XYZ file of N, CA and C in Angstrom:
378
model
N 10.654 9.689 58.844
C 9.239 9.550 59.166
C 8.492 9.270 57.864
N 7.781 8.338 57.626
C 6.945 8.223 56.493
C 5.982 8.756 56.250
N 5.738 9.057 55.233
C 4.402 10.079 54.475
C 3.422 10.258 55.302
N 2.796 9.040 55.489
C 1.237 9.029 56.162
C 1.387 9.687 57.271
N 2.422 8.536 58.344
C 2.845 9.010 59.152
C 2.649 10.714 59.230
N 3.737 11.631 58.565
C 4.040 12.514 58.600
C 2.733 13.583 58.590
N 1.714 12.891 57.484
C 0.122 13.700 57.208
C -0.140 14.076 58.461
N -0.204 12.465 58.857
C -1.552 12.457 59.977
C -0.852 13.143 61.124
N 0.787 13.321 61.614
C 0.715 13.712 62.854
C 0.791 15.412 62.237
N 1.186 15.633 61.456
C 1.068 17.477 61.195
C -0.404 17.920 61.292
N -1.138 17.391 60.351
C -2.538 17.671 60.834
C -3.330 17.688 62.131
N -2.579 16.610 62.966
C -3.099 16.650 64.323
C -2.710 18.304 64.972
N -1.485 18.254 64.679
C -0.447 18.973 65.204
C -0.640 20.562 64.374
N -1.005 20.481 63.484
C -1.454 21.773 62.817
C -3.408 22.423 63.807
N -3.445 21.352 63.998
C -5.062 21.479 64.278
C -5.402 22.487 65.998
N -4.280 21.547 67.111
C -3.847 21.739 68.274
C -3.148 23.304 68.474
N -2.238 23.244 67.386
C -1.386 24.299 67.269
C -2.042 25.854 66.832
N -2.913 26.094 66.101
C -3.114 26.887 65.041
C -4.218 27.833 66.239
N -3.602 29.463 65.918
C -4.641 30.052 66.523
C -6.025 29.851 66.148
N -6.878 30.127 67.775
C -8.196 29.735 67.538
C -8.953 30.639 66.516
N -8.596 31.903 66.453
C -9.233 32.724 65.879
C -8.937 33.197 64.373
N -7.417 33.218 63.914
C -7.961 33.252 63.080
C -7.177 31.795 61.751
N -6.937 30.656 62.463
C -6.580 29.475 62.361
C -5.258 29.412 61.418
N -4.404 30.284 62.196
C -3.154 30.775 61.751
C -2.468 29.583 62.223
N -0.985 29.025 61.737
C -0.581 27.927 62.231
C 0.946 28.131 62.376
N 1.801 27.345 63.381
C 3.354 27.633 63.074
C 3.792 27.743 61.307
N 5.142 28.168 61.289
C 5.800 28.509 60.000
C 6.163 26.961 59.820
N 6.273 27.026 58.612
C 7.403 25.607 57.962
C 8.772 25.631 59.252
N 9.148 26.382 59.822
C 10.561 26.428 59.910
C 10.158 25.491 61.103
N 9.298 26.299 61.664
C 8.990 25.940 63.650
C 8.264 24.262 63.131
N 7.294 23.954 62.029
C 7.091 22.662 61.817
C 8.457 22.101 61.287
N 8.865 21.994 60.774
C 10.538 21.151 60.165
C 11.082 21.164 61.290
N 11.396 22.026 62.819
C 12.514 21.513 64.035
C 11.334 20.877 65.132
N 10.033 21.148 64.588
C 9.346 19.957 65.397
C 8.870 18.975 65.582
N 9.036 18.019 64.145
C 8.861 16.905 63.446
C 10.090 16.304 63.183
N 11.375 16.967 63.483
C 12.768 16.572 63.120
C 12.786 16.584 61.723
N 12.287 16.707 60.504
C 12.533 16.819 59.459
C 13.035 18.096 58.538
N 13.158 17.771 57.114
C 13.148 19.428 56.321
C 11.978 19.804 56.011
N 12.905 21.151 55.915
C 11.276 22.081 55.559
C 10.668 21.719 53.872
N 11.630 21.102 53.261
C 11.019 20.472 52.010
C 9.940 19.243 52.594
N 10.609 18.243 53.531
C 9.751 17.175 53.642
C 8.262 18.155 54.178
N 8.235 18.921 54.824
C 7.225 20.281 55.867
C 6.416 20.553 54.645
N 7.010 21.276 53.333
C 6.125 21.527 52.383
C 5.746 20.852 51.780
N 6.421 19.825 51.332
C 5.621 18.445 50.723
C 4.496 18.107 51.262
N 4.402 17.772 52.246
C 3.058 17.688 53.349
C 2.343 18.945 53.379
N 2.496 19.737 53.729
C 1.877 20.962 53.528
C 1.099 21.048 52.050
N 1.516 20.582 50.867
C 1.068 20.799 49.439
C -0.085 19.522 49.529
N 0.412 18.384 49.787
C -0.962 17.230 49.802
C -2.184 18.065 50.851
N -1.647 18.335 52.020
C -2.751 18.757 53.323
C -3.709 20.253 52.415
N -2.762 21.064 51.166
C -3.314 21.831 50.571
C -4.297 21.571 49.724
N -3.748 20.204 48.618
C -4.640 20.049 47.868
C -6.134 18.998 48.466
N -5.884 18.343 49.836
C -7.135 18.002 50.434
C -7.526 19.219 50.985
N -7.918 20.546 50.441
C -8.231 21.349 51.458
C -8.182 21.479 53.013
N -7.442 20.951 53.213
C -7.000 20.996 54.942
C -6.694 22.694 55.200
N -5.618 22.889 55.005
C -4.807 24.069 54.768
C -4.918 25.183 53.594
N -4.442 26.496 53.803
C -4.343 27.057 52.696
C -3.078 28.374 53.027
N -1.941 27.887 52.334
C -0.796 28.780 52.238
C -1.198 30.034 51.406
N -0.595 31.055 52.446
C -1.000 32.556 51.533
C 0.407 32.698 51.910
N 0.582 33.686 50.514
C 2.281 34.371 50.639
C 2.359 35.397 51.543
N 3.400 35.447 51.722
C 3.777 36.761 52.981
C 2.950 36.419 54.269
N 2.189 35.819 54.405
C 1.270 35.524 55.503
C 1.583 33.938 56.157
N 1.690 32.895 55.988
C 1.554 31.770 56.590
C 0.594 30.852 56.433
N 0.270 29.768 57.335
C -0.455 29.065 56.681
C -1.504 28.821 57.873
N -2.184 28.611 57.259
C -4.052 28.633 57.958
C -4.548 27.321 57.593
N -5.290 26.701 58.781
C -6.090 25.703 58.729
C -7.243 26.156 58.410
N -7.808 25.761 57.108
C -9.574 25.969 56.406
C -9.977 24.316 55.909
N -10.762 24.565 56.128
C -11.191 22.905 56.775
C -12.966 22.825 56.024
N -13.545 23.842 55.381
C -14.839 24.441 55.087
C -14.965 23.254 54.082
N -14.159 23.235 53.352
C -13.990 22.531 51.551
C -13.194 20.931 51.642
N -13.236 20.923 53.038
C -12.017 19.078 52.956
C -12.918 18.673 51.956
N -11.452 17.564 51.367
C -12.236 16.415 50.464
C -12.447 14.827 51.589
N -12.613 14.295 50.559
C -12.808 12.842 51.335
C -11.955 12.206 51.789
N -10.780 12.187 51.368
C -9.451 12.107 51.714
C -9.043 12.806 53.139
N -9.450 14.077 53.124
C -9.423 14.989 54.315
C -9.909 14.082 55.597
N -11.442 14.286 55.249
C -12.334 13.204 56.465
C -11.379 11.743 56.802
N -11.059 11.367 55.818
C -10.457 9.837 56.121
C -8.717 9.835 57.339
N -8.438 11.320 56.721
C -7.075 11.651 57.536
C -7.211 11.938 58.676
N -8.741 12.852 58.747
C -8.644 13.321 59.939
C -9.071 12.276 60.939
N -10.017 11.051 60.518
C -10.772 10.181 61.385
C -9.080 9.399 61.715
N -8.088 9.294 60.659
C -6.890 8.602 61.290
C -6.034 9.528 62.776
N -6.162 10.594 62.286
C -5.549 11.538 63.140
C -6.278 11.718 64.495
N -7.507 11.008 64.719
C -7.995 11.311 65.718
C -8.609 12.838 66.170
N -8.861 12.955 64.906
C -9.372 14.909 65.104
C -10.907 14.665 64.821
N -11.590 16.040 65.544
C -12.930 15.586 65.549
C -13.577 16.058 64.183
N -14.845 14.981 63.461
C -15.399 14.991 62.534
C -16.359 16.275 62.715
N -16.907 17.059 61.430
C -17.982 17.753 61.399
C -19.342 17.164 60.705
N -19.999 17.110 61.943
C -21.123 15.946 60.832
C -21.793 16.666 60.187
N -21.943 17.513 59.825
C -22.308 18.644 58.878
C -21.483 18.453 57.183
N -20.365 18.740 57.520
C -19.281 18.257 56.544
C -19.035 17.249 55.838
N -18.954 16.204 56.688
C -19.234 14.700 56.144
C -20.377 14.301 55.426
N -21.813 15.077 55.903
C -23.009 15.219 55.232
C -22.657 16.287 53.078
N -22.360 16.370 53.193
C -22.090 17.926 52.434
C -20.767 17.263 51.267
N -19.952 16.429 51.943
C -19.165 15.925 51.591
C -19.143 14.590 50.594
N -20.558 13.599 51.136
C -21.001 12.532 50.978
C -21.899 13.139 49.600
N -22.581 14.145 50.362
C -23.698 14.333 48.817
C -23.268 14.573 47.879
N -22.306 15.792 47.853
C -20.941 15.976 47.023
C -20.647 14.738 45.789
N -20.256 14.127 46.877
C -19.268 12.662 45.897
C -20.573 12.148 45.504
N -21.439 11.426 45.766
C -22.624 11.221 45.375
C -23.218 11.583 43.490
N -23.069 13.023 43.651
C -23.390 13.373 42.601
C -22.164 13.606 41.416
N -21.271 13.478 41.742
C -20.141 13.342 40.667
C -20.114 11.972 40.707
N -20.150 11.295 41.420
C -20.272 9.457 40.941
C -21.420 9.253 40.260
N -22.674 9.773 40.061
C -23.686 9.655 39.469
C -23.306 10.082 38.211
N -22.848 11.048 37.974
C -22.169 11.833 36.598
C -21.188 11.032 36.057
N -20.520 10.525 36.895
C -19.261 9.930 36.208
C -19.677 8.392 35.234
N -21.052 8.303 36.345
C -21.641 6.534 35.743
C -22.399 7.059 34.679
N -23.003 8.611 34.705
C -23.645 8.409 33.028
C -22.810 8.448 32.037
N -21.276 9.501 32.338
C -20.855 9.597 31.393
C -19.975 8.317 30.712
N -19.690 7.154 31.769
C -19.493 5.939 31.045
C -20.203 5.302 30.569
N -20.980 5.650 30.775
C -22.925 4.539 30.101
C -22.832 5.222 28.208
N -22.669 6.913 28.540
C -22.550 6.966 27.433
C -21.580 6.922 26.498
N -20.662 6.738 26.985
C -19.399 6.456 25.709
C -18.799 5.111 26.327
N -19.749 4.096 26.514
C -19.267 2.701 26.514
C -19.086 2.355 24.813
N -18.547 1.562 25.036
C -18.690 0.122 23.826
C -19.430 -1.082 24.158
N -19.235 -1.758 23.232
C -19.991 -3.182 23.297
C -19.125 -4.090 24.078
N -17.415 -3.824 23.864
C -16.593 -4.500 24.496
C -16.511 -4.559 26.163
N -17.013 -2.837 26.497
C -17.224 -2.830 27.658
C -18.257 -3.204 28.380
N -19.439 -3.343 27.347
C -20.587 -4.210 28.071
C -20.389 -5.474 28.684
N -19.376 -6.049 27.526
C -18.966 -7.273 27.743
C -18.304 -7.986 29.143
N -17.103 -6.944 29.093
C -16.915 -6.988 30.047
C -17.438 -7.091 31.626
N -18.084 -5.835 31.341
C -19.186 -5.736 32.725
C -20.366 -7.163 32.642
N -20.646 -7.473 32.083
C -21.052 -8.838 32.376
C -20.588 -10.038 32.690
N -18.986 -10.326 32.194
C -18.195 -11.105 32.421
C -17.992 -11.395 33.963
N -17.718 -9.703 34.389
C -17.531 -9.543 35.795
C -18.705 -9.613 36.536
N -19.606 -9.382 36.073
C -21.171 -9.822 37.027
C -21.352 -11.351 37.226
N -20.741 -12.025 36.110
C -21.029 -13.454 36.182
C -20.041 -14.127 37.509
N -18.438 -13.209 37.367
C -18.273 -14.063 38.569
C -18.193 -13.920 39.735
């Protein structure tokens, strides 16, 4: 099964699956004989779905769908997965990126060069 593949149907499948209350989800073991794969390929996925905040593995405990903190990546998986958006989130999410892209453009403004001006005009011209 390929990567994406593999994201998008665990997440579906983590989402469906996971108690309502306190968004507890099957083990690696019960995901690895229900995807046909290993439980390495299970945690591999599990570690990306972690670091988009999808999920959050606690030891001795299992793994929980928290969904409070998705990144943008998250939103984009989940709109593939067919899971429903929080327009709250997506709001929160957007402003988010917003303001670190604003940051990120001063902090290249200020430690440009001349070469990079250059550039950026080169590319405006065509």
């Amino acid at each position: 099964m390929k990567e994406k593949n593999l994201l998008a149907e665990l997440a579906a499948y983590l989402f469906s699956n996971s108690d309502k209350e306190s968004g507890r989800t099957p083990s690696e073991r019960e995901l690895a004989e229900h995807f046909g794969v290993s439980r390495g390929q299970i945690r591999e996925a599990l570690a990306i779905l972690e670091a988009m905040r999808i999920v959050e593995r606690r030891a001795k405990s299992g793994i929980y769908i928290d969904t409070k903190q998705a990144s943008v990546e998250a939103l984009a998986l989940f709109a593939r997965a067919g899971l429903p958006l929080d327009p709250v989130q997506i709001y929160e999410t957007v402003e988010l990126r917003k303001i670190h892209e604003i940051k990120a453009a001063e902090l290249a403004c200020s430690r440009a060069t001349e070469e990079n001006f250059e550039r950026l005009r080169e590319i405006l011209k065509a």
